[in-house]
Coordinates of C-alpha atoms in Angstrom, one line a residue:
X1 CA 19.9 -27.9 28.0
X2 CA 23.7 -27.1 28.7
X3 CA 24.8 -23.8 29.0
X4 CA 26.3 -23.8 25.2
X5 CA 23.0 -24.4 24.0
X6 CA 21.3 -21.8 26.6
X7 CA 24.3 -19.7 25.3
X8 CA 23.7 -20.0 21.2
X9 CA 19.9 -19.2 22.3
X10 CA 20.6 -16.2 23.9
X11 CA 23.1 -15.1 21.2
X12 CA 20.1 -15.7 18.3
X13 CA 17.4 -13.6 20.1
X14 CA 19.6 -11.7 21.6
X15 CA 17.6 -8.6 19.9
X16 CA 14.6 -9.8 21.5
X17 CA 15.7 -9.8 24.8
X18 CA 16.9 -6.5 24.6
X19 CA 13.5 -5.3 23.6
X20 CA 11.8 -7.3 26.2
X21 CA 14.0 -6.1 29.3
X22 CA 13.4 -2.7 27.8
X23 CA 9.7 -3.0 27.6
X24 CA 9.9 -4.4 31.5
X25 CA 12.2 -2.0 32.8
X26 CA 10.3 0.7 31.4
X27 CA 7.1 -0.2 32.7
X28 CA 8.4 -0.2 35.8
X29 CA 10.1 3.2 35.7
X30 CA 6.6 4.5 34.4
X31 CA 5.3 3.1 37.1
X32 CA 7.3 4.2 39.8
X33 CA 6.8 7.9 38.2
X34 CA 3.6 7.8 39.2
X35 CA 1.9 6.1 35.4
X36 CA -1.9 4.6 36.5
X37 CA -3.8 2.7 33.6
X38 CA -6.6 5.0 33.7
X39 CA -10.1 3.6 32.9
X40 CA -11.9 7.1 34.0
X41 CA -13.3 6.9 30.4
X42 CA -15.5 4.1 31.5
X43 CA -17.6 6.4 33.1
X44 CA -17.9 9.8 30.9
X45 CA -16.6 9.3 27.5
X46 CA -19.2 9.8 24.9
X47 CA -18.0 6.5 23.3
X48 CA -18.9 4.3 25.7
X49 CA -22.5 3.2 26.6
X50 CA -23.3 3.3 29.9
X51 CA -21.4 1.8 32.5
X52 CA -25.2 0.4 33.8
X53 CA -26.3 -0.8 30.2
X54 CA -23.4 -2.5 29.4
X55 CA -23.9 -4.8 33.0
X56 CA -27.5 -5.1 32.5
X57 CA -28.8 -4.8 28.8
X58 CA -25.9 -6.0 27.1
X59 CA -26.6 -7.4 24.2
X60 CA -29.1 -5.7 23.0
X61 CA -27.0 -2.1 23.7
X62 CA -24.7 -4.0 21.6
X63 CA -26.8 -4.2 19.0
X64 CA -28.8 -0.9 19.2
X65 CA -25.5 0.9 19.8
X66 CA -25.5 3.8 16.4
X67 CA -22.6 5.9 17.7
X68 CA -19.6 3.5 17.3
X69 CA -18.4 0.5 16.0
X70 CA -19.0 -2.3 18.8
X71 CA -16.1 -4.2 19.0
X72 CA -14.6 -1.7 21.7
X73 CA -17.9 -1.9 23.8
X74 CA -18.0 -5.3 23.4
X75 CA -14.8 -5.6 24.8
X76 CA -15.5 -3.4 27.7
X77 CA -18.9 -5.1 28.5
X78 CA -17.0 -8.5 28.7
X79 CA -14.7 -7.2 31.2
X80 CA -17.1 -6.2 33.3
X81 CA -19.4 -9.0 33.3
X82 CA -16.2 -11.5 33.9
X83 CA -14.3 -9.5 36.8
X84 CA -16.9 -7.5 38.7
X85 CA -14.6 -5.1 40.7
X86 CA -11.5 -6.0 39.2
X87 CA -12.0 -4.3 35.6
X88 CA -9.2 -1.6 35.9
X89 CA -6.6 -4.8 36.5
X90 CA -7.8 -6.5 34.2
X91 CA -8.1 -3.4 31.3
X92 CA -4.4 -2.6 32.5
X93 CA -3.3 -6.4 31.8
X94 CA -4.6 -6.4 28.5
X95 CA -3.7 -3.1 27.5
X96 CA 0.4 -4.3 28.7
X97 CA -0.4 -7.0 26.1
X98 CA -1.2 -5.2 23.5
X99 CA 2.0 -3.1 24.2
X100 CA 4.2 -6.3 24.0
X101 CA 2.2 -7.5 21.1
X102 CA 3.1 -4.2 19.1
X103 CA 6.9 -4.2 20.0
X104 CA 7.3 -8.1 19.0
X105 CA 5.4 -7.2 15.5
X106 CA 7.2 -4.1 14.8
X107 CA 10.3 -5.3 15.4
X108 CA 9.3 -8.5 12.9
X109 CA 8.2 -6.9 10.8
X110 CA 11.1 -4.2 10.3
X111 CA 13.4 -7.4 10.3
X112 CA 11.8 -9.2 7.7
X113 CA 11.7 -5.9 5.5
X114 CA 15.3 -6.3 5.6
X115 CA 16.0 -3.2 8.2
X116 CA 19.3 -3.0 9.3
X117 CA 19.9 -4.9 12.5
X118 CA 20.6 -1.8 14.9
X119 CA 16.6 0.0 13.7
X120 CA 14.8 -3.7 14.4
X121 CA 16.0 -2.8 18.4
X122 CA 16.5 0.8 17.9
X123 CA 13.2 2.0 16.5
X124 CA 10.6 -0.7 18.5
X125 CA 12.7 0.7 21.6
X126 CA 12.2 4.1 20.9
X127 CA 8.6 3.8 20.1
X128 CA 7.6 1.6 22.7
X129 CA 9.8 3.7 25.6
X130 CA 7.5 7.1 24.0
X131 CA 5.7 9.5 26.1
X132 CA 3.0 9.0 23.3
X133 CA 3.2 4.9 23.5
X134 CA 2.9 5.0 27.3
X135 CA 0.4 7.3 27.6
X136 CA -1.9 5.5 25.0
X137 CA -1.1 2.4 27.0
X138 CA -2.0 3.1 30.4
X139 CA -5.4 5.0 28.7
X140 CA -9.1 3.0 28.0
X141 CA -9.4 4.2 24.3
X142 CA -9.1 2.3 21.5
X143 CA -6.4 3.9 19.9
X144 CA -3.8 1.6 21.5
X145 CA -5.8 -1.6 20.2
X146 CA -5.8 0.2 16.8
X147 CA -2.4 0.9 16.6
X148 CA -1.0 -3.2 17.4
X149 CA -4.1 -4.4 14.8
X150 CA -2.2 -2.3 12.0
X151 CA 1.4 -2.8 12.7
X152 CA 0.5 -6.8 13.1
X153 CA -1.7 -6.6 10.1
X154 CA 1.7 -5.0 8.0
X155 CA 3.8 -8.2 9.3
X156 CA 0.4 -10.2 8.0
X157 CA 0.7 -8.8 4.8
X158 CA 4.7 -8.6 4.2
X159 CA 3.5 -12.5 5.5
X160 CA 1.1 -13.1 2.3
X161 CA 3.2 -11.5 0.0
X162 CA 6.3 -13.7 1.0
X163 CA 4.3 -16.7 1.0
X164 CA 0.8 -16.6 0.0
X165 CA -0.9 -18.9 2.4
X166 CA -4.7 -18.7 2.7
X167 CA -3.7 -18.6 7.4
X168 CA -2.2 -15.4 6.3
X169 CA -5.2 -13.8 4.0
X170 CA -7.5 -14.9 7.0
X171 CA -5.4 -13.3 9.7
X172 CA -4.8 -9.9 7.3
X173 CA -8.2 -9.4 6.8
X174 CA -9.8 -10.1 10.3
X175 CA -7.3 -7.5 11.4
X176 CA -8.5 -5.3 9.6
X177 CA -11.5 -6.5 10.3
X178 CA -10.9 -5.5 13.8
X179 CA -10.1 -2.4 12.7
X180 CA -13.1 -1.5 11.2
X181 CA -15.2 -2.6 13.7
X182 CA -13.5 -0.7 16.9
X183 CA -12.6 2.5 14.9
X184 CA -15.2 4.4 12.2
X185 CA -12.1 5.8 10.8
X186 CA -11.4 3.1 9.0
X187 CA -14.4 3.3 6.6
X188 CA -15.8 0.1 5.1
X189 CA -14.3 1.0 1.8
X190 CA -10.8 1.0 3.3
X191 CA -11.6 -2.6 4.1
X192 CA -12.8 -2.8 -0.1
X193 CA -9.1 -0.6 -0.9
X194 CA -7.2 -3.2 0.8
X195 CA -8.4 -6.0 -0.8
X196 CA -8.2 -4.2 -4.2
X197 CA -4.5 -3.5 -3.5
X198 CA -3.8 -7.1 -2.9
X199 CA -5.8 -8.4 -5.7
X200 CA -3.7 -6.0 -7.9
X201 CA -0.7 -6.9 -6.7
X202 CA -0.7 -10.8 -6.6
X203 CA -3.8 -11.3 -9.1
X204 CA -2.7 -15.1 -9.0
X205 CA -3.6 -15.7 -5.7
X206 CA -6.9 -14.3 -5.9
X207 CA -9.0 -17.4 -4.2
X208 CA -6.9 -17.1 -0.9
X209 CA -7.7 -13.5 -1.2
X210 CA -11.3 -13.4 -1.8
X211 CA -11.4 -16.1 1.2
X212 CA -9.9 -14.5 3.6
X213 CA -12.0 -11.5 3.0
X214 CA -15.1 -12.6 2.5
X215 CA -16.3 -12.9 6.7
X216 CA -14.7 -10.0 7.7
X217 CA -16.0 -7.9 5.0
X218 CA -19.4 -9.5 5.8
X219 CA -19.2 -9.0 9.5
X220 CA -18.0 -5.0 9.3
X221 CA -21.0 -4.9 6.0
X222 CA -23.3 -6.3 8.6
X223 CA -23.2 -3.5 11.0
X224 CA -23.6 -1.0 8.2
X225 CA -26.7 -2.6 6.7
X226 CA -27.7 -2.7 10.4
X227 CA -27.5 1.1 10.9
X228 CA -29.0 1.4 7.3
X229 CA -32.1 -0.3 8.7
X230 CA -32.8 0.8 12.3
X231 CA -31.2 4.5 11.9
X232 CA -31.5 5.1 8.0
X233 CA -27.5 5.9 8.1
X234 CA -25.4 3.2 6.3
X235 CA -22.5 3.8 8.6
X236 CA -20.2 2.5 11.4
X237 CA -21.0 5.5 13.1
X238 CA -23.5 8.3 13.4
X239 CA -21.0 11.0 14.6
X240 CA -19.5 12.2 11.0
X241 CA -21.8 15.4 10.7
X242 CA -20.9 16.2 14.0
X243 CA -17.2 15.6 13.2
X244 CA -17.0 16.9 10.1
X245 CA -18.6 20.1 11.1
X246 CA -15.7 21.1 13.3
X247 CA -13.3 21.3 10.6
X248 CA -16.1 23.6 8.5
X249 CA -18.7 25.4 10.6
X250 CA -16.7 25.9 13.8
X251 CA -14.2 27.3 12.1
X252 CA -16.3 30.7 11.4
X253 CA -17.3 32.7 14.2
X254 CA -20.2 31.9 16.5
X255 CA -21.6 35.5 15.0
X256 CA -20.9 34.5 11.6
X257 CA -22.8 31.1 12.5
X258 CA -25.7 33.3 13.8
X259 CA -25.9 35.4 10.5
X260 CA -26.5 32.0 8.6
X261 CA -28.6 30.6 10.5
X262 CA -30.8 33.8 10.1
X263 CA -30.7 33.7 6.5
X264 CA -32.0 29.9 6.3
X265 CA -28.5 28.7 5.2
X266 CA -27.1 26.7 8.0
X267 CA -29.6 25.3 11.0
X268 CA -29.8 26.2 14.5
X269 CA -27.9 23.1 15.2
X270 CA -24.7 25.2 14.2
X271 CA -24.7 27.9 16.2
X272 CA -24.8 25.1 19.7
X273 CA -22.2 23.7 21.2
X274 CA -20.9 20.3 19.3
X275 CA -21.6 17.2 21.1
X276 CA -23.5 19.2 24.1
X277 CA -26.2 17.5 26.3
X278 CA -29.5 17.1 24.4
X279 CA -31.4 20.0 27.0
X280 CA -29.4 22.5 25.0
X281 CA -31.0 20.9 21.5
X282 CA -34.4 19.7 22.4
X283 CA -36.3 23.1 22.1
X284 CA -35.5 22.9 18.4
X285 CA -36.5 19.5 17.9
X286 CA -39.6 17.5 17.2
X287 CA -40.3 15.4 19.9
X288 CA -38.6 12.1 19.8
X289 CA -41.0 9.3 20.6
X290 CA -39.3 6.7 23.3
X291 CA -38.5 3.5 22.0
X292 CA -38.3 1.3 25.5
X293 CA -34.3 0.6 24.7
X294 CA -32.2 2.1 27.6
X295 CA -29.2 2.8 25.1
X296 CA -31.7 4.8 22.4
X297 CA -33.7 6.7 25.1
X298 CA -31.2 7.6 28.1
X299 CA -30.8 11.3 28.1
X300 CA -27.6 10.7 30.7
X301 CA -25.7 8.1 32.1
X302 CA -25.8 6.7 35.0
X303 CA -22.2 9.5 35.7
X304 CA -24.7 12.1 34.5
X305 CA -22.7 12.7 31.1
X306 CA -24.8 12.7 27.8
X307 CA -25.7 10.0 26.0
X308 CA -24.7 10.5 22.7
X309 CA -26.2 7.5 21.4
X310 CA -29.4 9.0 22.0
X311 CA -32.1 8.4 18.8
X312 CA -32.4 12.1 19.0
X313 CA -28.5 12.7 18.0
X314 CA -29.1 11.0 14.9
X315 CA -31.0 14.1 13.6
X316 CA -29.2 16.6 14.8
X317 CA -26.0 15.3 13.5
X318 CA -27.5 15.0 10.0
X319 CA -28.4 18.4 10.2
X320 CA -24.8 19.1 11.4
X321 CA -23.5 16.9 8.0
X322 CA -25.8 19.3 5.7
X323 CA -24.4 22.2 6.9
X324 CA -20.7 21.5 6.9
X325 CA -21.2 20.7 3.3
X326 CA -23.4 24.3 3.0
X327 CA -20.4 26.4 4.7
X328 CA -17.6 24.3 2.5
X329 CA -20.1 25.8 -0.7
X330 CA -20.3 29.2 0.7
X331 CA -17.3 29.5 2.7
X332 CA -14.5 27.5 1.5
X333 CA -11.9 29.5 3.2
X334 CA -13.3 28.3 7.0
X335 CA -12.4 24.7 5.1
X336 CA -9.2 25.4 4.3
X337 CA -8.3 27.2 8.0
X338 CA -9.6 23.8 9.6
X339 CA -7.5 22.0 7.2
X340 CA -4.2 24.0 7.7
X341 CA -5.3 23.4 11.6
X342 CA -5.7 19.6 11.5
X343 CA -2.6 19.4 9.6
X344 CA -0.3 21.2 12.3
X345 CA -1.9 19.2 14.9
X346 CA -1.4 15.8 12.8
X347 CA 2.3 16.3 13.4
X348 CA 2.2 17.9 16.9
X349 CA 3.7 14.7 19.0
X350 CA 1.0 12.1 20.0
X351 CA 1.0 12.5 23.8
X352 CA 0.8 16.6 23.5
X353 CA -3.3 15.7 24.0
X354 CA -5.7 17.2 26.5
X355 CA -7.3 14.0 27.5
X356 CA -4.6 12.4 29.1
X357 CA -4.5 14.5 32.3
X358 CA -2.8 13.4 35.9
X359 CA -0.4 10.8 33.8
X360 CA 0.9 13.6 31.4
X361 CA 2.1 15.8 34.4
X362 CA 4.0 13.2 36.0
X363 CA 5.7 13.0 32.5
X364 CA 5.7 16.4 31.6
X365 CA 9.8 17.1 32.4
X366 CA 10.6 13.3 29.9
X367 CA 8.3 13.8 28.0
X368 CA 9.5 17.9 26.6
X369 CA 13.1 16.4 26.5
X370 CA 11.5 13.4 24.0
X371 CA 9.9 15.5 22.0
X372 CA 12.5 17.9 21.5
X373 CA 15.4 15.1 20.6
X374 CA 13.1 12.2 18.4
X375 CA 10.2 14.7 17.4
X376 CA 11.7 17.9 17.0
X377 CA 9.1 19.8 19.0
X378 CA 11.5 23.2 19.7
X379 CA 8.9 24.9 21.0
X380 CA 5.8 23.8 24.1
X381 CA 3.8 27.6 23.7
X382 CA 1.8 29.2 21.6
X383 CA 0.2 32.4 22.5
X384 CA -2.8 33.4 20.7
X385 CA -2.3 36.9 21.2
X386 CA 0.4 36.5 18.5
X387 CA -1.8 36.2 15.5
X388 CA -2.9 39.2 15.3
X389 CA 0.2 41.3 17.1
X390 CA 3.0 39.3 15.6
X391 CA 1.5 37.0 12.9
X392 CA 4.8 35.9 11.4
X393 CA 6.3 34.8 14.8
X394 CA 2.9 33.3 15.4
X395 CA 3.1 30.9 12.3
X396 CA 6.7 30.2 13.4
X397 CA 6.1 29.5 16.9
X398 CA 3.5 26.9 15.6
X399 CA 5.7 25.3 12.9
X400 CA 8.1 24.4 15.9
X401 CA 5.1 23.1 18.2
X402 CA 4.5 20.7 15.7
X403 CA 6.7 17.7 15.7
X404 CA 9.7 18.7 12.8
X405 CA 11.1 15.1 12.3
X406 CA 7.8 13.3 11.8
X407 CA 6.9 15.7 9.6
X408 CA 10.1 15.1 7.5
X409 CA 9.6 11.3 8.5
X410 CA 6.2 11.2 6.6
X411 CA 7.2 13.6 3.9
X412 CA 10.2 11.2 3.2
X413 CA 7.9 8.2 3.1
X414 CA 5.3 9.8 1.2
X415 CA 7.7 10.9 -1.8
X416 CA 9.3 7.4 -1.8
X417 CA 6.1 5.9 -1.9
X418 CA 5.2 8.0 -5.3
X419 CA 8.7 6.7 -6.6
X420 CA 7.7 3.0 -5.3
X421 CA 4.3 3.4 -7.2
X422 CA 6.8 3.5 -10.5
X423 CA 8.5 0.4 -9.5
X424 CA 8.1 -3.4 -11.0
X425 CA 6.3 -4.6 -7.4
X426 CA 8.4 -7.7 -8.2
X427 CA 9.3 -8.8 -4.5
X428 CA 7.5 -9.1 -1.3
X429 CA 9.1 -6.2 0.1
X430 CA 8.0 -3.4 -2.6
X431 CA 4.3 -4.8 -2.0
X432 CA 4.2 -4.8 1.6
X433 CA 5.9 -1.3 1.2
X434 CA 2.7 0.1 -1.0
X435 CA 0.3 -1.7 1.3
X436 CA 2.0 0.5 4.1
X437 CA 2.1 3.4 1.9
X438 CA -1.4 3.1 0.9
X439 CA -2.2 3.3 4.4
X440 CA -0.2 6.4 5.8
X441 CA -1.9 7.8 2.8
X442 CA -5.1 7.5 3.6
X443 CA -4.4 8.1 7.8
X444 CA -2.9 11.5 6.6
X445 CA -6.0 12.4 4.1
X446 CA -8.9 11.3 6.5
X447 CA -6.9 12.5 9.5
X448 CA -6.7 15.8 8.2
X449 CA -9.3 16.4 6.0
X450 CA -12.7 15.3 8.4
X451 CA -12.0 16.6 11.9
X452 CA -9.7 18.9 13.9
X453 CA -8.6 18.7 17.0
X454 CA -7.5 15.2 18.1
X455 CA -5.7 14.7 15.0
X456 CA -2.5 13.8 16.4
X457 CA -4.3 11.2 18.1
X458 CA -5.3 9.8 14.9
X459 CA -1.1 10.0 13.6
X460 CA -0.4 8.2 16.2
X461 CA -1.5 4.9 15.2
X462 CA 0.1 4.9 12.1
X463 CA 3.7 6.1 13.5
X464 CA 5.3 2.0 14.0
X465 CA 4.5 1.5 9.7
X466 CA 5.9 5.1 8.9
X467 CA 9.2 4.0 11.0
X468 CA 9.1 0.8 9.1
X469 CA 8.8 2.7 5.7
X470 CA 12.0 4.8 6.4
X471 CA 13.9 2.2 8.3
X472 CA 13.3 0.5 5.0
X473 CA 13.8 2.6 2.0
X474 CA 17.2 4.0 3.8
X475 CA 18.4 0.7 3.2
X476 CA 20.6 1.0 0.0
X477 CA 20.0 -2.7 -0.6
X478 CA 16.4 -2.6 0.6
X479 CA 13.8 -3.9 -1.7
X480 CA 12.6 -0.4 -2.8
X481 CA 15.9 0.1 -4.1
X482 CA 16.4 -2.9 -5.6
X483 CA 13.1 -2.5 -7.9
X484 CA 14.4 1.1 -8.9
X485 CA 17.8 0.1 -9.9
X486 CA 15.7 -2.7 -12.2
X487 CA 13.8 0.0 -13.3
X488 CA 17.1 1.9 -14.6
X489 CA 19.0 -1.3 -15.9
X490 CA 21.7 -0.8 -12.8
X491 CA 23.0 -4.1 -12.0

């Protein structure tokens, strides 16, 4: 190739370039900060089986796993059965492809929204150089997974809806698929929403839609059906009572807990520590009979951390369910406080999170200034003695911990979604637009209405399609616009 042709190359992905020298430089800045992929998680996190189990009972671990989805384990069990003492190199490696995956399909997909040319480089850059992004990176969780499966699943769907191919209904769907299966957030009825949106957007193409959903929404209906059979909980995952009941029960006092409890309205279950080792629970429960499968019966790990996909957590956190939904009756104001809670912390920025540890500190000076310039995070302190001494500064302290431009970045998309909603649908951008909107909707509602405390955690995968949404509808000539200047018989 001469150098004129190397030249016009360059020139055509020149954008690309830019954003993959960015990614590469900034790796190696992270790196030389002091950023480790950390798989510690391996060992203690509640959502993982056994280190042990996953070498030596496998497959059936796999299968009698309640707990989780098993896409992540599987994953992990893989690893470790093809590169014995080399898993943390090899987590890393696929983790850094994952992060390249997500900055090629954001940037894709913002250009072929239409974006103007400076946000395709600008916002993937951003994003991608992110305390949050890095953080999520160099961590074993599967938020980072999550996060490229739905911003490559948008660029799927913008994909479809430019030109309805059954490739692209397969690939859509077994995203989402993925999704499903790695993450219990993602509820087997989202899987049903999404196909319903599509279906009521392009009805024509129906068979290309029904087809690419069909094994996807068989594989992720399969594991519920399992769990409907062996557990008696049709479910990805077991833990929603105990999730749910942090955003109701725990939000009254432990005394207040205590009082119902004595009065027969709420059981003992509520008044123990949430997810706490099964010594501190076994007094008030039946005894469990063992079943001979390691995963079912293990009372620890191997690391001496519970084993939360004990048979006898399946009970308590039914309990758990029954009375969240009790205290909601009864108490609806602990609801709302846990509400009002989880939203604050939806839009505190994604890396403020306990859980990321030794990496966070050697990020801690980058990542304040960040968060203060792109997030709007003016303040890093809270003290809790000001609720009750100075309850208005409180409240005002903690509106500027929270992250002030996502918060008008989601409120932005969220209001032009309601006016996109109104529009004819009529080109492939409007309907990839609802399809992201849909989605941000429902992140925001489950994200802040089941759980507190991690909830910026759960924002976070959904922050590359609420960039695309605004880097979109700013767009005077954006499709959005276009279909509301139909609407109004502007030429």
């Amino acid at each position: 190739m001469h150098f004129a042709e190397w030249k016009s190359v360059v020139r055509q992905n020149s954008a690309l370039i830019v954003l993959l020298l960015i990614f590469i430089g900034s790796r190696i800045v992270y790196f030389l900060l002091g950023v480790r992929f950390d798989d510690s998680l391996l060992l203690w996190s509640p959502h993982y089986i056994d280190r042990q189990l996953l070498i030596s009972d496998f497959g059936r671990s796999i299968f009698y796993l309640h707990s989780q989805p098993p896409i992540m384990n599987l994953f992990l069990g893989i690893v470790l059965h093809l590169f014995p003492n080399y898993e943390t190199n090899i987590f890393w490696f696929c983790y850094l492809l994952l992060g390249l995956t997500l900055m090629l399909s954001f940037y894709l997909l913002l250009k072929n929204l239409g974006v103007v040319t400076p946000l395709t480089v600008i916002f993937p850059a951003l994003f991608i150089i992110s305390p949050g992004a890095i953080l999520y990176e160099n961590w074993l969780f599967y938020s980072y997974p999550v996060c490229t499966a739905l911003t490559f699943s948008a660029l799927i769907c913008l994909k479809f809806f430019k030109s309805p191919r059954l490739v692209y209904s397969l690939l859509l769907f077994f995203s989402l698929g993925i999704v499903a299966l790695m993450w219990s957030f993602f509820h087997l009825l989202w899987l049903v929403a999404g196909v319903a949106i599509l279906l009521t957007l392009r009805p024509q193409e129906w068979k290309r839609i029904v087809l690419g959903f069909t094994i996807p929404f068989i594989l992720v209906l399969g594991w519920y059906v399992k769990n409907a059979i062996l557990f008696g909980e049709f479910t990805a995952s077991t833990w929603f009572g105990m999730n749910f009941s942090r955003i109701t029960t725990c939000m009254l006092s432990l005394e207040e807990r205590k009082q119902l409890n004595t009065n027969g309205i709420i059981s003992v279950f509520s008044t123990l520590t949430a997810f706490g080792d099964l010594d501190q629970y076994q007094p008030y429960l039946k005894p469990v009979p063992l079943t001979g499968i390691p995963v079912l019966d293990q009372k620890r790990k191997a690391s001496g951390f519970p084993n939360l996909n004990n048979i006898a957590y399946i009970y308590i956190f039914r309990e758990r369910a029954k009375d969240a939904f009790r205290v909601i009756t009864l108490k609806p104001n602990a609801y709302f406080r846990g509400i009002i809670r989880a939203v604050l912390i939806f839009f505190t920025p994604a890396d403020d999170y306990l859980y990321f540890g030794k990496n966070r500190t050697k990020i801690e000076t980058f990542a304040r200034v960040f968060n203060t310039i792109f997030a709007g995070q003016f303040n890093r302190y809270i003290n809790p003695k000001f609720r009750v001494t100075k309850p208005v500064l409180h409240y005002l302290l903690v509106m500027a911990h929270t992250g002030l431009f996502i918060i008008i970045g989601y409120g932005g998309a969220f209001i032009a979604g309601i006016l996109l909603l109104r529009s004819h649908h009529a080109n492939f951008v409007s309907q990839t637009l609802i399809f992201i909107w849909m989605t941000l909707l429902y992140g925001l509602l489950v994200g802040t209405l089941t759980e507190v405390g991690e909830n910026n955690r759960f924002r976070f995968v959904f922050d590359p399609l609420m960039l695309a949404f605004v880097g979109t509808i700013i767009r005077p000539d954006s499709g959005f616009f276009l279909d509301q200047r139909k609407k109004q018989g502007i030429s």
